[in-house]
Each structure stands twice: as structure tokens, then as C-alpha cells.
C-alpha atoms as one frame of an Amber mdcrd trajectory, in Angstrom:
protein
  30.881  16.067   9.052  34.042  14.012   7.976  36.333  14.023  10.344  38.173
  11.469   9.784  40.463  12.714   6.112  41.775  10.540   3.772  39.743  12.742
   0.358  42.105  10.236  -1.367  44.540  12.657  -2.587  47.198  11.110  -4.437
  50.769  12.207  -5.754  50.467  13.184  -9.345  53.134  10.069 -10.002  50.489
   7.737  -9.518  47.607   9.300 -11.189  49.690  10.015 -14.400  50.296   6.276
 -14.111  46.126   5.603 -14.645  45.205   7.685 -16.514  48.220   7.629 -19.132
  47.097   4.944 -21.556  43.971   7.136 -21.426  44.728  10.049 -21.973  47.459
   9.582 -24.435  45.248   8.794 -27.448  43.112  12.377 -26.459  46.016  14.484
 -27.069  45.679  15.714 -30.271  42.259  17.086 -29.053  43.674  17.369 -25.790
  45.386  19.686 -27.502  48.763  19.041 -25.712  52.174  16.919 -26.658  52.376
  14.963 -23.090  49.902  13.187 -20.855  52.320  15.856 -18.231  51.477  19.105
 -19.256  47.034  17.356 -19.564  47.617  17.177 -15.922  49.360  19.702 -14.809
  46.764  22.120 -16.516  43.230  20.496 -15.623  44.498  18.769 -11.700  46.095
  21.887 -10.021  48.940  19.441  -8.065  49.764  21.616  -4.848  53.400  22.003
  -4.499  54.092  18.731  -3.379  53.031  17.720  -6.735  49.863  16.139  -4.783
  45.906  16.131  -6.120  43.338  16.577  -3.856  39.593  15.009  -4.954  38.006
  18.023  -5.254  40.970  18.709  -7.844  40.569  16.015  -9.692  36.900  15.661
 -10.130  36.949  19.227 -10.904  39.852  18.284 -13.658  38.471  15.087 -15.404
  35.300  16.899 -16.069  36.957  19.803 -17.909  38.245  16.825 -19.469  35.517
  15.362 -20.029  33.724  17.981 -21.595  37.047  18.739 -23.768  36.787  15.892
 -24.926  32.810  15.691 -25.134  32.507  12.254 -22.926  30.612  13.905 -20.268
  27.055  12.703 -19.033  25.403  12.033 -16.175  22.306   9.146 -15.892  21.154
  10.966 -12.246  17.056  12.190 -12.013  16.035  15.701 -12.242  16.592  16.505
  -8.566  20.368  15.175  -8.280  21.214  16.355 -10.672  20.180  19.880  -9.183
  21.962  19.693  -5.767  25.237  18.133  -8.192  25.077  21.935  -9.865  25.006
  22.978  -6.371  28.824  20.676  -5.800  30.135  21.732  -8.870  28.632  25.432
  -7.483  30.672  25.004  -4.362  33.312  23.022  -4.801  34.821  26.403  -7.078
  34.357  27.803  -4.213  36.001  26.621  -1.571  39.195  25.117  -4.711  39.397
  29.560  -5.071  39.488  30.246  -0.816  42.371  27.038  -1.045  45.005  29.479
  -0.611  46.708  28.143  -4.666  49.568  25.649  -4.648  49.158  25.173  -1.214
  48.600  21.462   0.959  44.805  20.764   1.531  45.325  20.011   5.240  47.155
  23.388   6.044  44.112  24.985   3.953  42.111  26.035   6.960  37.474  27.256
   6.313  35.565  28.396   9.390  32.531  26.977   9.148  30.582  29.715   9.060
  32.242  30.475   5.623  31.004  27.168   3.865  28.069  28.139   5.807  27.005
  31.433   4.240  28.061  28.811   0.473  25.676  26.055   1.203  23.188  28.635
   1.077  24.253  30.224  -1.565  24.662  27.077  -3.218  20.455  26.281  -2.705
  20.238  29.686  -4.889  22.134  27.145  -7.249  20.653  24.368  -6.679  17.234
  25.427  -7.588  14.032  24.487  -5.635  15.445  20.623  -6.537  18.287  20.633
  -5.010  16.851  23.710  -2.084  16.259  20.613   0.703  18.914  18.629  -0.157
  21.544  21.285   0.421  19.920  22.781   3.362  19.845  19.289   4.963  23.415
  19.154   4.541  23.905  23.029   6.216  21.855  21.443   9.236  24.665  18.496
   9.318  27.492  21.385  10.207  29.541  21.660  13.381  28.648  25.496  14.733
  29.914  28.425  12.342  32.933  29.377  14.859  34.546  24.971  14.878  37.484
  24.396  12.310  38.353  22.826   9.751  40.833  21.357   6.970  40.803  21.845
   3.594  41.132  17.949   3.471  38.267  17.535   5.452  35.795  19.399   3.663
  36.937  17.605   0.697  36.388  14.425   2.911  33.263  15.760   3.919  31.961
  16.622   0.066  33.356  13.148  -1.153  31.084  11.396   1.160  27.952  14.004
   0.722  28.922  13.585  -3.490  28.906   9.184  -2.523  25.740   9.365  -0.414
  23.912  11.595  -3.117  24.914   8.496  -5.965  23.883   5.291  -4.493  20.760
   7.248  -2.966  18.799   5.337  -5.072  16.183   7.010  -7.582  13.964  10.798
  -6.601  14.581  12.783  -4.614  18.092  13.339  -2.573  17.823  11.918   0.697
  14.858   9.228  -0.454  16.666   6.482  -1.052
């Protein structure tokens, strides 16, 4: 379980500088008149103008889907695990108060464990072992963690899954 923060939250203006040129050419396809509109609509920055990893990931997926560029080269088992990530990410984002900075959102591990159990159902048989191992790695149910810690853990788990090599998740 990640406890060091560093989920990659960045100011919306920095993000704009990175994606501006690419998104400028997609304004019509996305139905917006400016890159700012796209970013505020899809990235959902907090009240301080920061975009956390979970918001960025969800926003970029929606943008890529909208312009027809979303692709995956993962094995079936890893893709099922990623579908679980999508579900869990949505649960975490919905549990967080809208516009509240990630480091001010607090969750009990018991809540996260509940959603990981539900994630197993979404991920199916092929993703079950992966998500059971993640549930087993959580601290005690009564421990509280920040939204930033949750996002950092999900980022680390996702990187581990993607960089694990071919085959089953955790088989690297």
C-alpha cells in the first residue's frame, strides 16, 4: 500500500501546456471551441486547479474514446484486471467530494476493501486472482488513507500490472 503520495497531481495550466498542440487539432471532433474547455470538462480539476492521476486517467480515456484512438495491447487476463481498475477508479472518484483536493479526501480501508470485492465481480474470473492479491495487501480495515494515497496506490498497481510482462497478472 503506497503511503508516500506523489500521485502525479499537476496544475491544469501545466497539463494544458503539454496537451495543447495535440488537442488544438481535435477541437471540432470533440465539439469544443478551446483546449481549456476540453480540459475543464474532462479532467475535473479540484478547487485549487490540480488534476490528480485518477481524474487525468479517466479524462484522457474519455478524450481518446471520443476521437476513436483508445486501444489496448494487453492480454485478456490483464485487460480484465484493467476493467476492474476502471470500476474501482469510478468508485473512488464518486466517493470523493467534487472539487475537494485529493489530499483532503479520506477513506477507511474497509470502504476500499468493499469496492475491491465489487471490483472482483467486474473483473471476472480472469481478473479475480489479481484483485484478491491487492485486497490481501491492504492494511487493517480501521486504517484511514487519503485520496492521494489511494491514487498513488492505484497508479503503482497499474504500473506494476502493465510492466509485469505477458501472460497472467503477477506472472512476470
